[in-house]
PDB file of C-alpha atoms and ligand atoms in Angstrom:
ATOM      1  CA  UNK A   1     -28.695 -21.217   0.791  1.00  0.00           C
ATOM      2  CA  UNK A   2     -29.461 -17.484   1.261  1.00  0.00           C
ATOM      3  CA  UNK A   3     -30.314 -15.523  -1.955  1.00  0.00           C
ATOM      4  CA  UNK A   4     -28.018 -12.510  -1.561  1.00  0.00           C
ATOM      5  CA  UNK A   5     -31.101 -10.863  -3.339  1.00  0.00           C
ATOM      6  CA  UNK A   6     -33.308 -10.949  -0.738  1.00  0.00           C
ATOM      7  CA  UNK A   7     -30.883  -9.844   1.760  1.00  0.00           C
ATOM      8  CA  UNK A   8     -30.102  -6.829  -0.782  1.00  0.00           C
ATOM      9  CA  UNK A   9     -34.184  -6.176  -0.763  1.00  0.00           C
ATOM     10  CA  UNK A  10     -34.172  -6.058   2.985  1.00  0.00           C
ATOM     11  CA  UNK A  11     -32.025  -3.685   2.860  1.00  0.00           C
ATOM     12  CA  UNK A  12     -33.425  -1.044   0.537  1.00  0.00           C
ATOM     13  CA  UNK A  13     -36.740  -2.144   2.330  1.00  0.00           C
ATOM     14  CA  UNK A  14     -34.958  -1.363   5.484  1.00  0.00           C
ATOM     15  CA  UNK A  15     -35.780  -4.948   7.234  1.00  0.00           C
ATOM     16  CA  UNK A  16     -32.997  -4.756   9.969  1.00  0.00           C
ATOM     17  CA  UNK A  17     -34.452  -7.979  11.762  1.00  0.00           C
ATOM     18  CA  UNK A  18     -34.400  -9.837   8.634  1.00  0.00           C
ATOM     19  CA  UNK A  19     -31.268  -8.142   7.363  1.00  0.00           C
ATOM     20  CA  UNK A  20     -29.605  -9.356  10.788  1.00  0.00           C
ATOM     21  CA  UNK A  21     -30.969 -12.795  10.325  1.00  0.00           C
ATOM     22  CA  UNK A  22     -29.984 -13.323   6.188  1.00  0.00           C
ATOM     23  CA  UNK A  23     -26.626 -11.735   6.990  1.00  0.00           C
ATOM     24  CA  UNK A  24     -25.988 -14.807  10.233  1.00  0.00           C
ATOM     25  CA  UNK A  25     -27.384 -16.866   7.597  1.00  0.00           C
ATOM     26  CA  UNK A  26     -25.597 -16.452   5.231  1.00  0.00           C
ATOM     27  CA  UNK A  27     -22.310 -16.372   7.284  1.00  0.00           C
ATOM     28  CA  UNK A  28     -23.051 -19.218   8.929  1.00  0.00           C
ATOM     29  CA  UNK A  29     -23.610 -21.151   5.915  1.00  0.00           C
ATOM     30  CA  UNK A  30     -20.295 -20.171   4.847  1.00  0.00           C
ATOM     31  CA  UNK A  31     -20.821 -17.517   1.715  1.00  0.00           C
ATOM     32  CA  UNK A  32     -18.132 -15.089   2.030  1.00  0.00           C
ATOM     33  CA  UNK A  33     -17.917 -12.177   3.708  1.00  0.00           C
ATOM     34  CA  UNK A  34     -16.645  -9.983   0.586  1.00  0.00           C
ATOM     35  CA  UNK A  35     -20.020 -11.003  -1.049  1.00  0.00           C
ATOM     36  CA  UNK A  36     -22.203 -10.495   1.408  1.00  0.00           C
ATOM     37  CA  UNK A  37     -20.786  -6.872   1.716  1.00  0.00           C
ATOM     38  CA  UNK A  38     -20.640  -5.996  -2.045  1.00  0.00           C
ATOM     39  CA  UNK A  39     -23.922  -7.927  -3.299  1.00  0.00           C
ATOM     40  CA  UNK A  40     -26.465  -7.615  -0.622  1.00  0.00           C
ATOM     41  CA  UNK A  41     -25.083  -4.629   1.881  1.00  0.00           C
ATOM     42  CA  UNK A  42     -23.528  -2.057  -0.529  1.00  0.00           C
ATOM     43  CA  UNK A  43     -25.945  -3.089  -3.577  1.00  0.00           C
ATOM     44  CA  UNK A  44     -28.740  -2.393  -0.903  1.00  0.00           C
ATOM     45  CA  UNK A  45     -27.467   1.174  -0.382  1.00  0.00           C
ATOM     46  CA  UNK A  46     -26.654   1.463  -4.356  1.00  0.00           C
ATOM     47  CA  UNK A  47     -30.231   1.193  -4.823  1.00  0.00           C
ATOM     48  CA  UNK A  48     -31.518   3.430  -2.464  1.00  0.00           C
ATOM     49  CA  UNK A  49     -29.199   6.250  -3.777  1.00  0.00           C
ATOM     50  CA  UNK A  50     -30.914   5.563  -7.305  1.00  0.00           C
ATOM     51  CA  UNK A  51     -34.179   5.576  -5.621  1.00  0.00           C
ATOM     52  CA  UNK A  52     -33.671   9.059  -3.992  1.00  0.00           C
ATOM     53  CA  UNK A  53     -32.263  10.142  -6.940  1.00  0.00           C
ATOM     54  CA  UNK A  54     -35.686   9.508  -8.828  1.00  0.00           C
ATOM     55  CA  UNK A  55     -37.704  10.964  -5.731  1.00  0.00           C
ATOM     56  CA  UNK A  56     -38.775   7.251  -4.904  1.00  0.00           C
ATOM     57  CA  UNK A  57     -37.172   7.289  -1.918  1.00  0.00           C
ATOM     58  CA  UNK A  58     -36.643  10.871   0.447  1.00  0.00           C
ATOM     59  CA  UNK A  59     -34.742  10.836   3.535  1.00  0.00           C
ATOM     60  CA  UNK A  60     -37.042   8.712   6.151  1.00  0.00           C
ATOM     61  CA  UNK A  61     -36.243   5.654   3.560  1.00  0.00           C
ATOM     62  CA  UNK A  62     -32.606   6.122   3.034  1.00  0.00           C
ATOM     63  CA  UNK A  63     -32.554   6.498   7.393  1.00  0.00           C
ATOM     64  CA  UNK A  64     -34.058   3.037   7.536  1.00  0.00           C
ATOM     65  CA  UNK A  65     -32.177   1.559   4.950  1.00  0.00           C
ATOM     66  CA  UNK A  66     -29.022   2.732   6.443  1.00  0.00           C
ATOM     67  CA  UNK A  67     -29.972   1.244   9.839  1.00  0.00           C
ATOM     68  CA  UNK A  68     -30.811  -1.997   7.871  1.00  0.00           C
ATOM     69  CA  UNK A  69     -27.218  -1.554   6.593  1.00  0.00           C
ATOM     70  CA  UNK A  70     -25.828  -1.288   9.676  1.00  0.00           C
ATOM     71  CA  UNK A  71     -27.670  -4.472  11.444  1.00  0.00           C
ATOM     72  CA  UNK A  72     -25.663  -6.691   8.552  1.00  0.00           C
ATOM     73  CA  UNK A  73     -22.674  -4.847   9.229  1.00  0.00           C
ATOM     74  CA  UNK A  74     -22.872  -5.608  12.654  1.00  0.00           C
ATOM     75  CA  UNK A  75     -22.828  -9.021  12.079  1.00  0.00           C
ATOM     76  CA  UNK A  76     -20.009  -8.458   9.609  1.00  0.00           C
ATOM     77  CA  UNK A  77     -18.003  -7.246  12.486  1.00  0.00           C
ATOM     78  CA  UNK A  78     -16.115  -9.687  14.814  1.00  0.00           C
ATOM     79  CA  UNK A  79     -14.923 -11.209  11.077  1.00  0.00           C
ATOM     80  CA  UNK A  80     -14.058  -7.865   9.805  1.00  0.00           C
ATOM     81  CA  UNK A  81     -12.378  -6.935  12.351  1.00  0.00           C
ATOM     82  CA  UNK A  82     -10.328 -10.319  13.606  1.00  0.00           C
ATOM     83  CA  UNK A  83      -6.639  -8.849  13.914  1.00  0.00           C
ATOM     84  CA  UNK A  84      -4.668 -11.046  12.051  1.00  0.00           C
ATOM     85  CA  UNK A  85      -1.355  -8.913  12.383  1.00  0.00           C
ATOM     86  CA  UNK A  86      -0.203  -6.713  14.804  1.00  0.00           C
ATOM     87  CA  UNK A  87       1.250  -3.109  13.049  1.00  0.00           C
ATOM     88  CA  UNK A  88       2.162  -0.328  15.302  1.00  0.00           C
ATOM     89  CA  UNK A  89       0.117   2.373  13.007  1.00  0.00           C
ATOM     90  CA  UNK A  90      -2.465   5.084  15.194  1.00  0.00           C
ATOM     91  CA  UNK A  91      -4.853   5.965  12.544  1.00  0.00           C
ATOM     92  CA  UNK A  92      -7.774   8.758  12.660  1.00  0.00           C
ATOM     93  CA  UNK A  93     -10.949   8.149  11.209  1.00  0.00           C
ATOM     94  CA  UNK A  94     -13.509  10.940  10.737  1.00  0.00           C
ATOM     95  CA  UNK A  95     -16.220  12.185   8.011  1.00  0.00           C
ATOM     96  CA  UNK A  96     -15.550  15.891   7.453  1.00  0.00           C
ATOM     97  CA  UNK A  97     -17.304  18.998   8.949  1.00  0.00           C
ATOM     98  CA  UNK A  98     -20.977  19.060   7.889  1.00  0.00           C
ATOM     99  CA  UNK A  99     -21.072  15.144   6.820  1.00  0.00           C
ATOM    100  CA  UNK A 100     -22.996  13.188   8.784  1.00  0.00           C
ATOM    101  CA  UNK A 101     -22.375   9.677   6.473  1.00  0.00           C
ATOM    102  CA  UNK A 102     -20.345   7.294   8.410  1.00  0.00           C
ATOM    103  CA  UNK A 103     -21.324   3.661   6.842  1.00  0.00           C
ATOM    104  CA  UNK A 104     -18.494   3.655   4.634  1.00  0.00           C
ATOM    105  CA  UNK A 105     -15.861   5.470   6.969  1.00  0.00           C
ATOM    106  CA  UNK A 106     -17.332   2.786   9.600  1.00  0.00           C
ATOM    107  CA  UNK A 107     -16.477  -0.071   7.015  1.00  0.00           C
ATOM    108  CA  UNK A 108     -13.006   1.278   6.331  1.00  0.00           C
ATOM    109  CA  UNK A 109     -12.625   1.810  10.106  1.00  0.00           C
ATOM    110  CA  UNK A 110     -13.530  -2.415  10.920  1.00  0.00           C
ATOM    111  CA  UNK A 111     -10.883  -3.228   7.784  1.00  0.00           C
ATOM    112  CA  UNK A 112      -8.401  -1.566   9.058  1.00  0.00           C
ATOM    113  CA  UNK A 113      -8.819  -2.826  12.707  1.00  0.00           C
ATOM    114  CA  UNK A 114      -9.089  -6.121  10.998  1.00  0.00           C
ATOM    115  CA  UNK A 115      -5.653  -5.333   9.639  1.00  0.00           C
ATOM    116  CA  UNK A 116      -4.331  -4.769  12.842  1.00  0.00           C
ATOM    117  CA  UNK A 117      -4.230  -0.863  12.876  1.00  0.00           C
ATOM    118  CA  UNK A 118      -5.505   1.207  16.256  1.00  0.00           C
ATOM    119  CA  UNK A 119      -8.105   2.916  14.953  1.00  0.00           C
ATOM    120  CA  UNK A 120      -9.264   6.914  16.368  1.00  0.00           C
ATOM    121  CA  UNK A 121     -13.001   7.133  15.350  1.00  0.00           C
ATOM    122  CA  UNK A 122     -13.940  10.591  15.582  1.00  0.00           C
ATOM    123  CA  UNK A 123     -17.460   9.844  14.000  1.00  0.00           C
ATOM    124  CA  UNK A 124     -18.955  12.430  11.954  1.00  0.00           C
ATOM    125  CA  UNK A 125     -19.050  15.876  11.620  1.00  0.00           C
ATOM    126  CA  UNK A 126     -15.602  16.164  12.619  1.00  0.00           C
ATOM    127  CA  UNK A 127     -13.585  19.922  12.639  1.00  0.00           C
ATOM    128  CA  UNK A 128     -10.075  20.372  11.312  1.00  0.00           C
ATOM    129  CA  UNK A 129      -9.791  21.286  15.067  1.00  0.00           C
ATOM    130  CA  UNK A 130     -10.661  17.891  16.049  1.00  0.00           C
ATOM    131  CA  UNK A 131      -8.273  16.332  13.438  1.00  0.00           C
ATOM    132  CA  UNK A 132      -5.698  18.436  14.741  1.00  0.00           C
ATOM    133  CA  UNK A 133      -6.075  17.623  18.409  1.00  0.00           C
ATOM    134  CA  UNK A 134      -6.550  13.845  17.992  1.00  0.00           C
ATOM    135  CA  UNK A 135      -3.525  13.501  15.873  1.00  0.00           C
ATOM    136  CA  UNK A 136      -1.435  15.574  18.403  1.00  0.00           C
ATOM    137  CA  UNK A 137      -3.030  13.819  21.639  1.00  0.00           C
ATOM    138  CA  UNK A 138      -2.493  10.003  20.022  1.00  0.00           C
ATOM    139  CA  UNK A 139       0.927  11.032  17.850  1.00  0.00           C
ATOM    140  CA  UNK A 140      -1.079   9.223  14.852  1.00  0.00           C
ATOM    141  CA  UNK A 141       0.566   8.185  11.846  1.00  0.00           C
ATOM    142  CA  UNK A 142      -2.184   8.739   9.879  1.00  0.00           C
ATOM    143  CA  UNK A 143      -5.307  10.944   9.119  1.00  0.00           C
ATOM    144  CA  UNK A 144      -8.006   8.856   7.039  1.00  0.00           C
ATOM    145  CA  UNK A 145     -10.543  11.109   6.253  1.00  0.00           C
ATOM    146  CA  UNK A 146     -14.458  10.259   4.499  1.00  0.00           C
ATOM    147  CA  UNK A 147     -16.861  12.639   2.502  1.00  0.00           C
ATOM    148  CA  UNK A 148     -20.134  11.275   0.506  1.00  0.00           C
ATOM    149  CA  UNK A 149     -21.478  15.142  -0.082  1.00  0.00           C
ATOM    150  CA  UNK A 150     -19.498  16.993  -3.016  1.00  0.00           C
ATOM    151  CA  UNK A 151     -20.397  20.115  -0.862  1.00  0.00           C
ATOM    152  CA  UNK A 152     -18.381  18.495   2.114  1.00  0.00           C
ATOM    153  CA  UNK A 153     -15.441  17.208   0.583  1.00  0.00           C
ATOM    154  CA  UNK A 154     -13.608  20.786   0.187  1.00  0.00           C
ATOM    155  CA  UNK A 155     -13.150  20.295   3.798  1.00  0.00           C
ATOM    156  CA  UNK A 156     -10.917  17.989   3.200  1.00  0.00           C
ATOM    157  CA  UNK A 157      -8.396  20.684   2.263  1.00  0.00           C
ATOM    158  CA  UNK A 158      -9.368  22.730   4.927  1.00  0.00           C
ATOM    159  CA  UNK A 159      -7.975  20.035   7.259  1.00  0.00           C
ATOM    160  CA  UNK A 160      -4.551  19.677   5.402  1.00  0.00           C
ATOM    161  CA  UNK A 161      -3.946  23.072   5.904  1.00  0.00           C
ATOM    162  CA  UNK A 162      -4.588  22.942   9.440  1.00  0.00           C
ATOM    163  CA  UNK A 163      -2.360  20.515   9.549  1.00  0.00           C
ATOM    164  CA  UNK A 164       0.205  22.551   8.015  1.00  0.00           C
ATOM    165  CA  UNK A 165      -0.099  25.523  10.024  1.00  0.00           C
ATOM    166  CA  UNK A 166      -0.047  23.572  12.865  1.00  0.00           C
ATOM    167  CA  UNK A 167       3.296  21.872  11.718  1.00  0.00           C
ATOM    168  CA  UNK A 168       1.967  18.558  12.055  1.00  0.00           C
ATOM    169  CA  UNK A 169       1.796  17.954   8.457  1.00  0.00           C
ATOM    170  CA  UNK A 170       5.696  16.578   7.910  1.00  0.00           C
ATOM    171  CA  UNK A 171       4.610  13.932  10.578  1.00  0.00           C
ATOM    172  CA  UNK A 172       1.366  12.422   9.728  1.00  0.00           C
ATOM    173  CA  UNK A 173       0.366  11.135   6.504  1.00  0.00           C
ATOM    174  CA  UNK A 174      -3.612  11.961   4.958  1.00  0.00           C
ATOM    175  CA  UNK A 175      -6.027   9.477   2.901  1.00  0.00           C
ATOM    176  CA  UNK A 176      -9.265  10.189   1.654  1.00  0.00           C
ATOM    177  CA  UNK A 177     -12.282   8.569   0.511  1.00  0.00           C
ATOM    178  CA  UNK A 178     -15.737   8.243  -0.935  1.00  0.00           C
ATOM    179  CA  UNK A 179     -18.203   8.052  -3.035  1.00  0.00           C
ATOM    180  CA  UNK A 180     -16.979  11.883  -4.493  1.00  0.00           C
ATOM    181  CA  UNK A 181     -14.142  11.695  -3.927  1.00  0.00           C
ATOM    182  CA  UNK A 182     -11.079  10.720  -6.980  1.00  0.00           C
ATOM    183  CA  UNK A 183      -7.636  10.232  -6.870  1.00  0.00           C
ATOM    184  CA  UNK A 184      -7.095  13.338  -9.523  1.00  0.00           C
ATOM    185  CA  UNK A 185      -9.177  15.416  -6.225  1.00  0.00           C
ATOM    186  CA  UNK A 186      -6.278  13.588  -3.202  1.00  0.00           C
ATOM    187  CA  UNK A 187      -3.971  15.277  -5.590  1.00  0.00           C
ATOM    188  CA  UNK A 188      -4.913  18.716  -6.202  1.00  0.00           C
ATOM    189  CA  UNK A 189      -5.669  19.093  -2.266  1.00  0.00           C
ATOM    190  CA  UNK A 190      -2.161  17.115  -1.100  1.00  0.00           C
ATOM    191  CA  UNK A 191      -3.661  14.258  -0.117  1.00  0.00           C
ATOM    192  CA  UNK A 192      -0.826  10.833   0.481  1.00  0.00           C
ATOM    193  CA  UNK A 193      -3.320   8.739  -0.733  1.00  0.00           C
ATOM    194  CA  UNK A 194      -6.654   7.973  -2.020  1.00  0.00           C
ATOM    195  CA  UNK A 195      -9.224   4.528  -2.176  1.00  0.00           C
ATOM    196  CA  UNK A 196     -12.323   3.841  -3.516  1.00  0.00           C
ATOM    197  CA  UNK A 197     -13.170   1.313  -1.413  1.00  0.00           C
ATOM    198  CA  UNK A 198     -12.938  -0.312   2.154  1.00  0.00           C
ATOM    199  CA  UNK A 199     -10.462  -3.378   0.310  1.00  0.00           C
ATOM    200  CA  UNK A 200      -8.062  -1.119  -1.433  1.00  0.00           C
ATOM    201  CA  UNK A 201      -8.085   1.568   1.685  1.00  0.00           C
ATOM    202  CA  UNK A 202      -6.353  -1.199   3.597  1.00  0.00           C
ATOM    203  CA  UNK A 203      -3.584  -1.678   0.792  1.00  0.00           C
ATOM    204  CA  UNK A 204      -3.286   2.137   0.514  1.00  0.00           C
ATOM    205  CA  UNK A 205      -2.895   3.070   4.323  1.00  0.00           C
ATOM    206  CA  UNK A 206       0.006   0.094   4.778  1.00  0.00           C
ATOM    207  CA  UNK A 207       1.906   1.106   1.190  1.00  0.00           C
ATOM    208  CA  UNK A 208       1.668   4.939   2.215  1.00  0.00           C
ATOM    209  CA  UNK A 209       2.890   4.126   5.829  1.00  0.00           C
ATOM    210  CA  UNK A 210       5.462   1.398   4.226  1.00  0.00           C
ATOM    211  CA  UNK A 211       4.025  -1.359   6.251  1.00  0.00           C
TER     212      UNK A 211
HETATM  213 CO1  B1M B 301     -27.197  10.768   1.707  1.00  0.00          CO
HETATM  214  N1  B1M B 301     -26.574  11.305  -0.080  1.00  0.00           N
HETATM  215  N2  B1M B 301     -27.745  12.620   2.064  1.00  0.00           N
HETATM  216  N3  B1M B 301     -27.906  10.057   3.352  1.00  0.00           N
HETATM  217  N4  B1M B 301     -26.911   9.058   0.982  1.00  0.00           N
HETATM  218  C1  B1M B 301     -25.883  10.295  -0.895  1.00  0.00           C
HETATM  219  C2  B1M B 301     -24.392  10.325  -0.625  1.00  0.00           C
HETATM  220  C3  B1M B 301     -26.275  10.751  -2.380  1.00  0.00           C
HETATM  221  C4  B1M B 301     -25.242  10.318  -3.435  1.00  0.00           C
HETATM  222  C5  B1M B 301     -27.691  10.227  -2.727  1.00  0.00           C
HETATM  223  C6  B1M B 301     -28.107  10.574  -4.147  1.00  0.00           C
HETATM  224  O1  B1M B 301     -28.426  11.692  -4.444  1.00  0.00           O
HETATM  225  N5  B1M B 301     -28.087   9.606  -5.031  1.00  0.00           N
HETATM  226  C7  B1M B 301     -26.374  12.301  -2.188  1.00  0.00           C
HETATM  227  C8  B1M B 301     -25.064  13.071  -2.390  1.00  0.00           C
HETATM  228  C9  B1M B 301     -25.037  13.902  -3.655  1.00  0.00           C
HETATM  229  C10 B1M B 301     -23.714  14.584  -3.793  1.00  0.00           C
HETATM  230  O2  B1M B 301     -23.313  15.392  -3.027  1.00  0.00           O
HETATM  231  N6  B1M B 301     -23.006  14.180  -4.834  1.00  0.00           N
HETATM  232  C11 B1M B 301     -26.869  12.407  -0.766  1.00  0.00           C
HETATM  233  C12 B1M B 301     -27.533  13.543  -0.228  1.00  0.00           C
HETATM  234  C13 B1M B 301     -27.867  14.649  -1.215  1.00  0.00           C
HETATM  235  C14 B1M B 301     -27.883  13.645   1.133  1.00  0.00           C
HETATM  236  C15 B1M B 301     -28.546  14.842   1.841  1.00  0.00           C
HETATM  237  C16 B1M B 301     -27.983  16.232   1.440  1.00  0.00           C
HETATM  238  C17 B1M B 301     -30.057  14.766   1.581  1.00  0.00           C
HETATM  239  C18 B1M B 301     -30.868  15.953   2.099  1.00  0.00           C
HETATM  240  O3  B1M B 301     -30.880  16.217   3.267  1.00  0.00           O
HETATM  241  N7  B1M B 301     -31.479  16.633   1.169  1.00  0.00           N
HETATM  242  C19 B1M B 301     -28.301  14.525   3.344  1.00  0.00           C
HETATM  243  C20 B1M B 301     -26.996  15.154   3.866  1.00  0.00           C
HETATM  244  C21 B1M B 301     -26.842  14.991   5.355  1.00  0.00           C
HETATM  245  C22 B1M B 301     -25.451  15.381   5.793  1.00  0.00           C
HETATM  246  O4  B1M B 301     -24.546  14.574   5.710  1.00  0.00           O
HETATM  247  N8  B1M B 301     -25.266  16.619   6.255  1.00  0.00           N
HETATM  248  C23 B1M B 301     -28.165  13.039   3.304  1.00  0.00           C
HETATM  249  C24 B1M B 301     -28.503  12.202   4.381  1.00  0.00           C
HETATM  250  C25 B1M B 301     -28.394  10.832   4.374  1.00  0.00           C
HETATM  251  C26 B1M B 301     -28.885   9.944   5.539  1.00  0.00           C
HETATM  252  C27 B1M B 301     -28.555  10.545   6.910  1.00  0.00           C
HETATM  253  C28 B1M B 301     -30.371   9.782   5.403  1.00  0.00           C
HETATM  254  C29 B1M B 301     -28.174   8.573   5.201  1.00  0.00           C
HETATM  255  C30 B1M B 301     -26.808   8.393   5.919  1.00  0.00           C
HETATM  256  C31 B1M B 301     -26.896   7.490   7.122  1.00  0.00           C
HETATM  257  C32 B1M B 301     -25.524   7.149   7.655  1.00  0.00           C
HETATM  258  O5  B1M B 301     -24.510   7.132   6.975  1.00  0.00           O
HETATM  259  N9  B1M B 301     -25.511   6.875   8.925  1.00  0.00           N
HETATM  260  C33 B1M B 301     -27.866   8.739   3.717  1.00  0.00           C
HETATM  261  C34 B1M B 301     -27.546   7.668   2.858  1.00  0.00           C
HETATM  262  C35 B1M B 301     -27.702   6.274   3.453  1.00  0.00           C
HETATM  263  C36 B1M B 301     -27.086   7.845   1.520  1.00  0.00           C
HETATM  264  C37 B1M B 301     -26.791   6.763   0.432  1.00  0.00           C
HETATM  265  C38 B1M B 301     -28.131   6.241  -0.044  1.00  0.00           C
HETATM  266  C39 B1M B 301     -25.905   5.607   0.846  1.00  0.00           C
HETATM  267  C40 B1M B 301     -24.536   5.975   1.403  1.00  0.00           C
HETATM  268  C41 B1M B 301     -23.862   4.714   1.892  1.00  0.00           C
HETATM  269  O6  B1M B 301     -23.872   4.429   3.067  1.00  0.00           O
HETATM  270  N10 B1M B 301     -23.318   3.904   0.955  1.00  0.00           N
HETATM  271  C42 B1M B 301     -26.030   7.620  -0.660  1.00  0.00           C
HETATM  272  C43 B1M B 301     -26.205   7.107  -2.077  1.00  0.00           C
HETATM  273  C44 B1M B 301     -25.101   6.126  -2.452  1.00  0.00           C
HETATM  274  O7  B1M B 301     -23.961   6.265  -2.037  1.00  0.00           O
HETATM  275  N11 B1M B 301     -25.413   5.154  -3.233  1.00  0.00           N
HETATM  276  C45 B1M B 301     -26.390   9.018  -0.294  1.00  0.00           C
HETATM  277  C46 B1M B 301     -22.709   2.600   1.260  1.00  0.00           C
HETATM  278  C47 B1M B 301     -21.245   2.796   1.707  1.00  0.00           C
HETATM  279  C48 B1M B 301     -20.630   1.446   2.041  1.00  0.00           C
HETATM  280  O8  B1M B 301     -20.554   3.364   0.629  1.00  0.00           O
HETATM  281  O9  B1M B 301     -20.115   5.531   1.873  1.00  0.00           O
HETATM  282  O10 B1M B 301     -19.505   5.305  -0.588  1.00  0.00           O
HETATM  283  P1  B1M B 301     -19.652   4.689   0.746  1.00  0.00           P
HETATM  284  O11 B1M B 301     -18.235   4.127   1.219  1.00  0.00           O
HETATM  285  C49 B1M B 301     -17.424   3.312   0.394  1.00  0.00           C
HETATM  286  C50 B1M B 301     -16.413   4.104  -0.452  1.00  0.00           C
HETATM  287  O12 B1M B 301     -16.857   5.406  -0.794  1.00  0.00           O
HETATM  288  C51 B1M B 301     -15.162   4.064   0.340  1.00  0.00           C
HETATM  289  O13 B1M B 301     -15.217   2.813   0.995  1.00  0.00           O
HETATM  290  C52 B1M B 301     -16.561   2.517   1.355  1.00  0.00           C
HETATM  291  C53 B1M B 301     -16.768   1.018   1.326  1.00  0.00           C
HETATM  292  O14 B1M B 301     -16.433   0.441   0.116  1.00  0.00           O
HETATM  293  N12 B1M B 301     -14.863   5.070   1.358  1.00  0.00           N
HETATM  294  C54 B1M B 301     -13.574   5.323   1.709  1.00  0.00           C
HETATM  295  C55 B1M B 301     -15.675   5.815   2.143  1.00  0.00           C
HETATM  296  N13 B1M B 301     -14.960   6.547   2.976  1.00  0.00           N
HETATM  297  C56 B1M B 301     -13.667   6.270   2.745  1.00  0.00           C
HETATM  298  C57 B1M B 301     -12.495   6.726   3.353  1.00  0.00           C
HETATM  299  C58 B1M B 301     -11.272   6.229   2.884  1.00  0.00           C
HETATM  300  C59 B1M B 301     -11.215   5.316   1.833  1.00  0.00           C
HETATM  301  C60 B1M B 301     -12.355   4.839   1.239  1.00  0.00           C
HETATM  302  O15 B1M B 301     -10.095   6.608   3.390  1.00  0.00           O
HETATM  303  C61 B1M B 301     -10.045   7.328   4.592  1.00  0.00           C
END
């Protein structure tokens, strides 16, 4: 049986052969896929946040470790992503202007795929422009927007206004997420909804669209 440990060491260690391997492993041996996320993926990246935090770790580290992250994730994906149920909701992923974090907005992006939504990546660094435009192009019913930097998240406003001024805001509904990011903070800015994690951004994005 694979220790979720080691997998979680890999990780922070930034091991993406081995991280690939434990995470098949694992899968294969039937330990679910909500534990292999939250104990050996996310706890990875938990770690090397605290490690940065306390200088142990600068930026080459937490690039490795990411791409570690993203090995098991890979794995993670044909499961995560295994439509289940077909919904008719157009939704438009992006981490704001000068963000460029996308393993969480990717993991909300495969959940809600899995859940049967179309999902618009527009990767990282995205412009209230580009939110505007995709929304517009795909007539999306929702915006789902990601920020890990407390200095990046005020764009989050930014693009609800632009969606305002653009008229589009009566039409499509706006979620936000991570790891700065509160529901008091979706409030102030206008925000339909708010989750703290992949699981619950699911459950948000079909109670705000009433699906
Ligand atoms: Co950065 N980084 N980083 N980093 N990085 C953090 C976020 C930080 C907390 C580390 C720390 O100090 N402890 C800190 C932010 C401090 C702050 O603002 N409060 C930080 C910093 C400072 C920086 C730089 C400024 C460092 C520098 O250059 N001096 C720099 C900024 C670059 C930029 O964006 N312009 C930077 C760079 C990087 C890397 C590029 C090296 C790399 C990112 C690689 C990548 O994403 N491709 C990186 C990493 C890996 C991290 C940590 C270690 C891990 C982030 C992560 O992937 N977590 C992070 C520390 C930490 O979070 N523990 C840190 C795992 C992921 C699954 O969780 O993204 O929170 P998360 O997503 C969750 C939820 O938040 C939620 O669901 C997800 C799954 O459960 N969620 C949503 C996310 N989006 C959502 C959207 C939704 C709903 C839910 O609806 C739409």
């Amino acid at each position: 049986m694979v220790d979720l440990k080691e997998v979680k060491e890999n990780v922070v260690n930034g091991k993406v052969d081995k991280v690939k391997e434990l995470t098949q492993k694992a899968l294969d041996e039937g330990q679910s896929v909500g534990k292999i996320l939250n104990e050996a993926l996310i706890a990875g990246m938990d770690i090397v946040g605290e490690k940065y935090k306390k200088n142990e770790f600068y930026i080459p580290e937490m690039l490795v470790a990411a791409r570690a992250m993203k090995a098991g994730m890979e794995v993670l994906r044909p499961i995560l992503t295994d439509k289940k149920v077909r919904s008719s909701g157009k939704v438009v992923l992006g981490t704001v202007q000068g963000d460029l974090h996308d393993i969480g907005k990717n993991l909300v992006g495969m959940m809600l795929e899995g859940a049967g939504f179309e999902v618009i990546d527009l990767g990282t660094d995205v412009s209230s422009e580009k939110f505007v435009e995709t929304v517009k192009e795909n007539n999306a019913q929702l915006v789902g927007m990601s920020a890990l930097l407390t200095t990046t998240m005020i764009h989050m406003k930014d693009v609800i206004k632009a969606m305002e001024k653009t008229g589009l805001r009566g039409k499509v509904k706006i979620m936000v997420g991570g790891a700065p990011v509160t529901q008091d903070y979706a409030d102030e800015i206008g925000a339909d909804g708010y989750a703290p994690d992949a699981v619950s951004a699911v459950d948000k994005v079909k109670e705000i669209l009433k699906i």
